[in-house]
């Protein structure tokens, strides 16, 4: 892995970085990055001091004054070059993501591909940041709206997607003319340092002002600092619902903007009219991909009672073929959980299942042996539960799949919508009426609703996010770019008189 770090240009690991600069003062606090793959220490990353944070804010504010004046297509050209740099470093960065976070190598590469895709999307967007033109009720007047950048965009990202979610926010923020400050998870700091290095090289070649892209590393105190900082008009935060409520309250208390993408508790409804070959494959990838640590992971299967036994038996057969181990080995399907704290949460959830009368179809356990020396590997499990069980109301970041039966379609929808979270959802059916009802106003209450694909694996072209305790934010595609800009309505009077709106008379 040290060779990978060297190839990515990471030699001196210091944080509190602004584009192209490694701040050297106050190397007291630090983070040690350990891999959940083998438990080994990868490197030490020094934390951002309060003095360095203030310096970075000042640099960012100065950079914004210049960067916002660059024409959007020119900003898009810089982002195009970032995408090209990511293509060149896809293998190495994907391997680092896999090793530091623990997801499979295929998923590590896939995450970097998401970064490349959002770069491509943003390049196109650089020539489409348009507003509306409206007809005025007053003669000789023209009305239109335009969009301006906000300034500094703060990005707080989670460990499970250590690079992709940053890029969703950052590329859109940059193409809109903003500058960014990124606070990554303290569990995956090296992935962030690698991204900063790749970006810094591109920016330096293009003569960008120092401070467009900024990285700060440390614990949650830094995240709280961003949330409370009036110099940061927009804070985009990805993580747990508890974290999101704290960030939302802090940002709202100063009347700033927050973009929250929080917990998911996602379900797939499997009807008697489902293609079970598709349904089983989607359910398994959704449940065990990234070891169940995606916000879009499939937590619940809501299965019609007439096909429950068939689905259960096919799941058991498929689970028996899962290979668990080092995620850098492409033969393995499931890697480790992020750390031993996550393992404890997994064990706690299993114990709660037992207390609530859950029936274990496949027992879960912590895996032991030389191949699992980090202590972070667990066995994916399946539990049949009642729809009103408390355990299914919460999100556990682990490969635990809950099976629930239903009798009629309205009951299935009610079960699907009965949890506090509202991120992703899916239905497996070849029945057109069922599919359309699932997507209708009386169907899924989630921000993402799919037919005959699983809950996990969103494309960057569509806006990503959910409702209820998922936070209501939207990132990535569609018109999510508007989150990173302020709307301005303009009226131009090109006549020789001054008529008032609504026909009001005001004579002097």
Coordinates of C-alpha atoms in Angstrom, one line a residue, residues 28-503:
X28 CA 0.2 18.0 17.9
X29 CA -3.1 16.3 17.3
X30 CA -3.1 13.5 14.7
X31 CA -5.2 10.7 13.2
X32 CA -3.8 7.2 12.7
X33 CA -5.4 5.5 9.7
X34 CA -5.8 1.7 10.2
X35 CA -7.1 -0.6 7.5
X36 CA -10.1 -2.8 8.5
X37 CA -8.7 -5.3 5.9
X38 CA -5.8 -6.5 8.0
X39 CA -5.8 -4.1 11.0
X40 CA -2.4 -2.6 10.0
X41 CA -1.6 1.1 10.4
X42 CA -1.4 2.8 7.0
X43 CA -0.2 6.3 7.9
X44 CA -0.5 9.2 10.3
X45 CA -2.4 12.3 9.3
X46 CA -2.0 15.4 11.3
X47 CA -5.1 17.3 12.3
X48 CA -6.0 20.8 11.3
X49 CA -5.4 23.2 14.1
X50 CA -7.8 26.1 14.9
X51 CA -5.2 28.5 13.6
X52 CA -4.9 26.6 10.4
X53 CA -8.6 26.5 10.0
X54 CA -8.9 30.3 10.2
X55 CA -6.1 30.6 7.7
X56 CA -7.9 28.3 5.3
X57 CA -11.1 30.2 5.6
X58 CA -9.3 33.5 4.8
X59 CA -7.6 31.8 1.8
X60 CA -10.9 30.4 0.6
X61 CA -12.6 33.8 0.8
X62 CA -9.9 35.4 -1.2
X63 CA -9.9 32.6 -3.8
X64 CA -13.7 32.9 -4.2
X65 CA -13.4 36.6 -5.3
X66 CA -11.3 35.5 -8.2
X67 CA -12.7 32.1 -9.0
X68 CA -16.3 33.4 -9.3
X69 CA -15.1 35.7 -12.2
X70 CA -13.8 32.8 -14.3
X71 CA -16.4 32.1 -17.0
X72 CA -18.4 28.9 -16.2
X73 CA -17.1 27.1 -19.4
X74 CA -13.5 27.8 -18.3
X75 CA -14.3 26.4 -14.9
X76 CA -15.7 23.4 -16.7
X77 CA -12.5 22.9 -18.6
X78 CA -10.5 22.7 -15.3
X79 CA -13.0 20.1 -14.0
X80 CA -12.6 18.2 -17.3
X81 CA -8.9 18.0 -16.6
X82 CA -9.7 16.8 -13.0
X83 CA -11.7 14.0 -14.6
X84 CA -8.8 13.0 -16.8
X85 CA -6.5 13.0 -13.8
X86 CA -8.9 10.7 -12.0
X87 CA -9.0 8.4 -15.0
X88 CA -5.2 8.1 -14.9
X89 CA -5.3 7.4 -11.2
X90 CA -8.4 5.2 -11.1
X91 CA -6.6 1.9 -10.3
X92 CA -4.5 3.3 -7.5
X93 CA -7.2 5.5 -5.9
X94 CA -9.7 2.6 -6.2
X95 CA -7.2 0.3 -4.4
X96 CA -6.7 2.9 -1.6
X97 CA -10.5 3.3 -1.2
X98 CA -10.8 -0.5 -0.9
X99 CA -7.9 -0.9 1.6
X100 CA -8.7 2.1 3.8
X101 CA -12.5 1.7 3.8
X102 CA -12.8 -2.1 3.3
X103 CA -15.2 -2.3 0.3
X104 CA -14.5 -4.7 -2.5
X105 CA -12.0 -3.6 -5.1
X106 CA -14.7 -3.6 -7.8
X107 CA -16.7 -1.1 -5.6
X108 CA -13.5 0.9 -5.0
X109 CA -13.0 1.3 -8.7
X110 CA -16.7 2.0 -9.1
X111 CA -16.5 4.8 -6.6
X112 CA -13.7 6.5 -8.6
X113 CA -15.8 6.0 -11.7
X114 CA -18.6 7.9 -10.0
X115 CA -16.1 10.8 -9.5
X116 CA -15.2 10.7 -13.2
X117 CA -18.9 10.6 -14.2
X118 CA -19.7 13.7 -12.1
X119 CA -16.8 15.5 -13.6
X120 CA -18.2 14.8 -17.1
X121 CA -21.7 15.9 -15.9
X122 CA -20.3 19.1 -14.6
X123 CA -18.4 19.9 -17.8
X124 CA -21.7 19.8 -19.7
X125 CA -23.4 21.8 -16.9
X126 CA -20.8 24.5 -17.3
X127 CA -22.6 25.6 -20.5
X128 CA -26.1 25.1 -19.1
X129 CA -26.3 27.2 -15.9
X130 CA -29.4 29.0 -17.1
X131 CA -32.3 30.9 -15.6
X132 CA -35.8 31.6 -16.8
X133 CA -37.2 34.6 -18.7
X134 CA -40.7 35.7 -17.6
X135 CA -43.2 38.1 -19.3
X136 CA -43.7 41.2 -17.3
X137 CA -47.2 42.7 -16.8
X138 CA -45.7 46.1 -17.4
X139 CA -45.1 47.3 -20.9
X140 CA -41.5 48.0 -21.8
X141 CA -40.2 45.7 -19.1
X142 CA -38.3 42.4 -19.1
X143 CA -38.1 40.0 -16.2
X144 CA -35.6 37.2 -15.9
X145 CA -33.7 35.2 -13.2
X146 CA -30.1 34.4 -12.9
X147 CA -28.0 32.3 -10.6
X148 CA -24.9 33.4 -8.7
X149 CA -22.4 31.3 -6.6
X150 CA -22.7 31.3 -2.8
X151 CA -19.1 31.5 -1.7
X152 CA -17.6 28.8 0.5
X153 CA -19.3 25.4 0.5
X154 CA -18.5 23.1 3.4
X155 CA -18.6 19.4 2.8
X156 CA -18.7 16.9 5.6
X157 CA -18.5 13.3 4.2
X158 CA -18.8 9.8 5.7
X159 CA -16.4 6.9 5.6
X160 CA -18.6 4.6 3.5
X161 CA -18.1 6.6 0.3
X162 CA -14.8 8.4 1.2
X163 CA -14.3 10.0 -2.2
X164 CA -17.5 9.8 -4.4
X165 CA -19.8 11.9 -2.2
X166 CA -17.2 14.6 -1.9
X167 CA -17.0 14.8 -5.7
X168 CA -20.8 15.0 -6.1
X169 CA -20.8 18.1 -4.1
X170 CA -17.4 19.5 -5.1
X171 CA -17.6 19.4 -8.8
X172 CA -21.1 21.0 -8.8
X173 CA -19.9 23.6 -6.3
X174 CA -16.8 24.4 -8.4
X175 CA -18.6 24.7 -11.8
X176 CA -21.1 27.0 -10.1
X177 CA -18.2 29.3 -9.1
X178 CA -17.9 28.3 -5.4
X179 CA -14.9 27.3 -3.4
X180 CA -15.0 24.3 -1.1
X181 CA -13.8 23.1 2.4
X182 CA -13.9 19.4 2.9
X183 CA -13.9 17.7 6.2
X184 CA -13.7 13.9 5.5
X185 CA -14.4 11.1 8.0
X186 CA -11.6 10.6 10.4
X187 CA -11.8 6.9 9.6
X188 CA -10.7 7.5 5.9
X189 CA -8.4 10.5 5.8
X190 CA -5.9 9.2 3.3
X191 CA -8.5 8.9 0.6
X192 CA -9.2 12.6 1.0
X193 CA -5.5 13.5 1.0
X194 CA -5.1 11.5 -2.2
X195 CA -7.9 13.4 -3.9
X196 CA -6.5 16.7 -2.7
X197 CA -3.2 15.9 -4.2
X198 CA -4.7 15.0 -7.6
X199 CA -6.7 18.2 -7.7
X200 CA -3.8 20.3 -6.6
X201 CA -1.7 19.2 -9.5
X202 CA -4.4 20.1 -12.0
X203 CA -5.2 23.4 -10.4
X204 CA -1.5 24.4 -10.3
X205 CA -1.1 23.8 -14.0
X206 CA -4.2 26.0 -14.7
X207 CA -3.1 28.9 -12.5
X208 CA -6.0 28.7 -10.1
X209 CA -5.9 30.9 -7.0
X210 CA -4.8 29.1 -3.9
X211 CA -7.8 28.2 -1.8
X212 CA -10.4 26.9 -4.3
X213 CA -10.1 23.4 -2.9
X214 CA -9.4 23.0 0.8
X215 CA -9.1 20.0 3.0
X216 CA -9.3 19.9 6.8
X217 CA -8.8 16.7 8.9
X218 CA -9.8 16.0 12.4
X219 CA -12.7 14.8 14.6
X220 CA -16.3 15.9 14.8
X221 CA -15.3 19.2 16.4
X222 CA -14.1 20.4 13.0
X223 CA -17.5 19.5 11.5
X224 CA -19.2 21.4 14.2
X225 CA -16.9 24.4 13.5
X226 CA -18.0 24.4 9.8
X227 CA -21.6 24.0 10.7
X228 CA -21.4 27.1 13.0
X229 CA -19.2 29.2 10.8
X230 CA -21.1 32.2 9.2
X231 CA -18.3 32.3 6.5
X232 CA -19.7 29.1 5.1
X233 CA -23.2 29.8 3.6
X234 CA -23.8 26.2 2.6
X235 CA -22.9 23.0 4.5
X236 CA -23.5 19.7 2.8
X237 CA -23.3 16.8 5.3
X238 CA -23.6 13.1 4.8
X239 CA -23.9 10.7 7.7
X240 CA -26.2 9.5 10.4
X241 CA -29.5 11.1 11.2
X242 CA -28.2 12.1 14.6
X243 CA -25.3 13.9 13.0
X244 CA -27.6 15.5 10.5
X245 CA -29.9 16.9 13.1
X246 CA -27.0 18.5 14.9
X247 CA -25.6 20.0 11.7
X248 CA -29.0 21.2 10.6
X249 CA -29.7 22.9 13.9
X250 CA -26.4 24.7 13.9
X251 CA -26.6 25.9 10.3
X252 CA -30.3 26.8 10.7
X253 CA -29.5 28.7 13.9
X254 CA -27.4 31.1 11.8
X255 CA -29.9 31.1 8.9
X256 CA -27.4 29.3 6.6
X257 CA -28.2 26.5 4.2
X258 CA -27.8 22.8 4.8
X259 CA -27.9 19.9 2.3
X260 CA -28.4 16.8 4.3
X261 CA -28.1 13.2 3.0
X262 CA -28.6 11.0 6.1
X263 CA -29.7 7.5 7.1
X264 CA -31.5 5.0 5.0
X265 CA -33.6 1.9 5.9
X266 CA -34.3 0.6 2.5
X267 CA -36.8 -2.1 1.4
X268 CA -37.5 -4.2 -1.7
X269 CA -41.1 -5.4 -2.1
X270 CA -41.1 -8.8 -3.9
X271 CA -44.6 -9.6 -5.4
X272 CA -45.8 -12.9 -6.8
X273 CA -45.3 -11.4 -10.3
X274 CA -41.6 -10.8 -9.7
X275 CA -38.8 -12.2 -11.9
X276 CA -37.1 -13.9 -9.0
X277 CA -33.8 -14.2 -10.8
X278 CA -33.5 -10.4 -10.9
X279 CA -35.0 -10.1 -7.4
X280 CA -32.6 -12.4 -5.6
X281 CA -29.6 -10.9 -7.3
X282 CA -30.7 -7.3 -6.5
X283 CA -31.5 -8.2 -2.9
X284 CA -28.1 -9.9 -2.2
X285 CA -26.0 -7.1 -3.7
X286 CA -28.1 -4.5 -1.8
X287 CA -27.7 -6.4 1.5
X288 CA -24.1 -7.4 1.4
X289 CA -22.4 -4.9 -1.0
X290 CA -20.0 -2.8 1.0
X291 CA -20.7 -5.2 3.9
X292 CA -24.1 -3.5 4.3
X293 CA -22.5 -0.1 4.9
X294 CA -24.2 1.9 2.2
X295 CA -26.9 4.4 3.0
X296 CA -28.8 2.7 0.1
X297 CA -28.1 -0.9 1.4
X298 CA -31.1 -3.2 1.4
X299 CA -32.2 -3.7 5.0
X300 CA -35.7 -5.2 4.5
X301 CA -37.3 -7.6 2.0
X302 CA -41.1 -7.4 2.1
X303 CA -42.2 -10.7 0.5
X304 CA -45.7 -11.9 -0.5
X305 CA -46.6 -14.8 1.8
X306 CA -47.3 -17.1 -1.2
X307 CA -43.7 -16.9 -2.4
X308 CA -41.9 -16.4 1.0
X309 CA -40.6 -20.0 1.3
X310 CA -39.3 -20.0 -2.3
X311 CA -37.5 -16.6 -1.9
X312 CA -36.1 -17.7 1.5
X313 CA -34.7 -20.9 0.1
X314 CA -33.1 -19.2 -2.9
X315 CA -31.5 -16.6 -0.6
X316 CA -30.0 -19.3 1.6
X317 CA -28.6 -21.0 -1.4
X318 CA -27.1 -17.8 -2.8
X319 CA -25.7 -16.7 0.6
X320 CA -23.9 -20.0 0.8
X321 CA -21.8 -19.0 -2.2
X322 CA -20.7 -15.7 -0.8
X323 CA -16.9 -15.4 -0.4
X324 CA -15.8 -13.2 2.6
X325 CA -12.3 -11.9 3.0
X326 CA -9.7 -9.4 1.8
X327 CA -11.6 -7.0 -0.5
X328 CA -8.5 -6.5 -2.7
X329 CA -9.0 -10.1 -3.8
X330 CA -11.5 -9.9 -6.6
X331 CA -12.8 -13.4 -5.8
X332 CA -14.3 -12.1 -2.5
X333 CA -17.8 -10.6 -2.4
X334 CA -17.8 -9.2 1.1
X335 CA -15.1 -7.3 3.0
X336 CA -14.9 -6.1 6.6
X337 CA -16.9 -3.6 8.5
X338 CA -15.1 -0.3 9.0
X339 CA -13.9 -0.9 12.6
X340 CA -14.6 -2.8 15.8
X341 CA -17.1 -0.2 16.9
X342 CA -19.2 -1.2 13.8
X343 CA -18.8 -4.8 14.8
X344 CA -20.2 -4.1 18.2
X345 CA -23.2 -2.4 16.6
X346 CA -23.7 -5.5 14.5
X347 CA -23.6 -7.7 17.5
X348 CA -26.0 -5.4 19.4
X349 CA -28.5 -5.6 16.5
X350 CA -28.4 -9.4 16.5
X351 CA -29.0 -9.5 20.2
X352 CA -32.0 -7.2 19.8
X353 CA -33.4 -9.4 17.1
X354 CA -33.3 -12.4 19.4
X355 CA -35.0 -10.4 22.2
X356 CA -37.8 -9.4 19.8
X357 CA -38.3 -13.0 18.6
X358 CA -36.6 -12.8 15.3
X359 CA -36.1 -16.2 13.6
X360 CA -32.5 -16.5 12.2
X361 CA -32.5 -18.1 8.8
X362 CA -28.8 -17.6 8.5
X363 CA -27.0 -16.9 11.8
X364 CA -24.7 -14.0 12.1
X365 CA -21.3 -14.0 13.9
X366 CA -17.9 -12.4 14.0
X367 CA -15.5 -14.3 11.9
X368 CA -12.2 -15.5 13.3
X369 CA -9.0 -16.9 11.9
X370 CA -5.9 -15.8 10.0
X371 CA -7.9 -14.4 7.1
X372 CA -9.9 -12.2 9.5
X373 CA -7.1 -10.9 11.7
X374 CA -8.4 -7.4 11.9
X375 CA -11.5 -8.5 13.9
X376 CA -13.8 -6.5 11.6
X377 CA -15.2 -9.4 9.4
X378 CA -18.7 -10.6 10.1
X379 CA -21.0 -13.1 8.5
X380 CA -23.9 -11.7 6.5
X381 CA -27.1 -12.9 8.1
X382 CA -30.8 -13.2 7.4
X383 CA -33.6 -12.8 10.0
X384 CA -37.3 -13.2 9.7
X385 CA -39.1 -10.5 11.8
X386 CA -42.5 -9.0 12.3
X387 CA -43.2 -5.7 10.6
X388 CA -43.6 -3.9 13.9
X389 CA -40.3 -5.0 15.3
X390 CA -38.3 -2.1 16.7
X391 CA -35.1 -3.4 15.2
X392 CA -36.4 -2.7 11.7
X393 CA -37.1 0.9 12.6
X394 CA -33.4 1.7 12.8
X395 CA -30.5 1.6 10.5
X396 CA -27.6 -0.7 11.3
X397 CA -24.6 -0.3 9.1
X398 CA -24.0 -4.1 8.7
X399 CA -25.0 -7.0 6.4
X400 CA -28.2 -7.9 8.2
X401 CA -31.2 -8.6 6.0
X402 CA -34.7 -8.6 7.6
X403 CA -37.5 -10.7 5.9
X404 CA -41.1 -9.6 6.4
X405 CA -44.2 -11.1 4.8
X406 CA -47.3 -9.4 3.5
X407 CA -50.7 -10.5 2.2
X408 CA -52.0 -7.6 0.0
X409 CA -50.3 -4.9 -2.0
X410 CA -51.6 -2.0 0.2
X411 CA -50.1 -3.7 3.3
X412 CA -46.7 -4.0 1.5
X413 CA -46.7 -0.3 0.7
X414 CA -47.6 0.5 4.3
X415 CA -44.8 -1.7 5.7
X416 CA -42.4 -0.1 3.2
X417 CA -43.3 3.4 4.4
X418 CA -43.5 2.6 8.1
X419 CA -39.9 3.5 9.0
X420 CA -38.6 7.0 9.9
X421 CA -36.2 7.1 7.0
X422 CA -37.1 7.7 3.3
X423 CA -34.0 7.2 1.1
X424 CA -34.3 4.3 -1.4
X425 CA -36.9 1.8 -2.2
X426 CA -37.7 -0.8 -4.9
X427 CA -40.3 -3.2 -6.1
X428 CA -39.8 -6.4 -8.0
X429 CA -42.8 -7.1 -10.3
X430 CA -43.8 -7.6 -13.9
X431 CA -47.3 -6.3 -13.1
X432 CA -47.7 -2.9 -14.6
X433 CA -50.4 -1.8 -12.2
X434 CA -48.3 -2.7 -9.2
X435 CA -45.3 -0.9 -10.6
X436 CA -47.2 2.3 -11.4
X437 CA -48.9 2.3 -8.0
X438 CA -45.6 1.9 -6.3
X439 CA -44.4 5.0 -8.1
X440 CA -47.6 7.0 -7.6
X441 CA -48.4 9.5 -4.8
X442 CA -49.9 6.6 -2.8
X443 CA -46.8 4.4 -3.2
X444 CA -43.3 4.7 -1.9
X445 CA -42.5 7.8 0.2
X446 CA -38.8 7.7 -0.6
X447 CA -36.6 10.0 -2.6
X448 CA -35.6 7.1 -4.8
X449 CA -38.1 4.5 -6.0
X450 CA -37.1 1.8 -8.4
X451 CA -38.8 -0.9 -10.4
X452 CA -37.0 -4.2 -11.1
X453 CA -33.6 -2.9 -9.8
X454 CA -32.4 -2.9 -6.3
X455 CA -32.1 0.0 -3.8
X456 CA -28.4 0.3 -4.2
X457 CA -26.4 1.7 -7.0
X458 CA -27.6 5.2 -8.0
X459 CA -26.4 6.9 -11.2
X460 CA -25.1 10.5 -11.1
X461 CA -27.6 11.7 -13.7
X462 CA -30.5 11.7 -11.2
X463 CA -30.7 13.8 -8.1
X464 CA -29.7 11.7 -5.1
X465 CA -31.3 12.0 -1.6
X466 CA -34.4 11.1 0.4
X467 CA -37.2 12.3 2.6
X468 CA -38.2 12.2 6.3
X469 CA -35.2 11.5 8.6
X470 CA -33.0 11.1 5.5
X471 CA -32.8 14.9 5.5
X472 CA -34.5 16.0 2.2
X473 CA -31.3 17.1 0.5
X474 CA -30.4 16.3 -3.2
X475 CA -27.0 15.8 -4.5
X476 CA -25.4 14.9 -7.9
X477 CA -27.5 15.1 -11.0
X478 CA -30.7 16.7 -12.4
X479 CA -31.0 20.3 -11.1
X480 CA -29.2 19.6 -7.8
X481 CA -26.7 22.4 -8.9
X482 CA -29.2 25.0 -7.8
X483 CA -28.4 24.1 -4.2
X484 CA -25.0 25.6 -4.7
X485 CA -26.2 28.9 -6.0
X486 CA -28.4 31.9 -5.1
X487 CA -31.3 32.9 -7.3
X488 CA -31.7 36.5 -8.3
X489 CA -34.8 37.9 -10.0
X490 CA -34.1 40.9 -12.3
X491 CA -36.5 43.4 -13.9
X492 CA -35.3 45.8 -16.6
X493 CA -37.4 48.8 -17.6
X494 CA -36.4 49.9 -21.1
X495 CA -39.4 52.3 -21.5
X496 CA -39.6 56.0 -20.9
X497 CA -42.2 55.7 -18.1
X498 CA -42.4 54.0 -14.7
X499 CA -45.5 51.9 -14.4
X500 CA -46.0 50.1 -11.1
X501 CA -46.9 46.4 -10.7
X502 CA -50.5 45.4 -10.0
X503 CA -51.7 48.7 -11.7

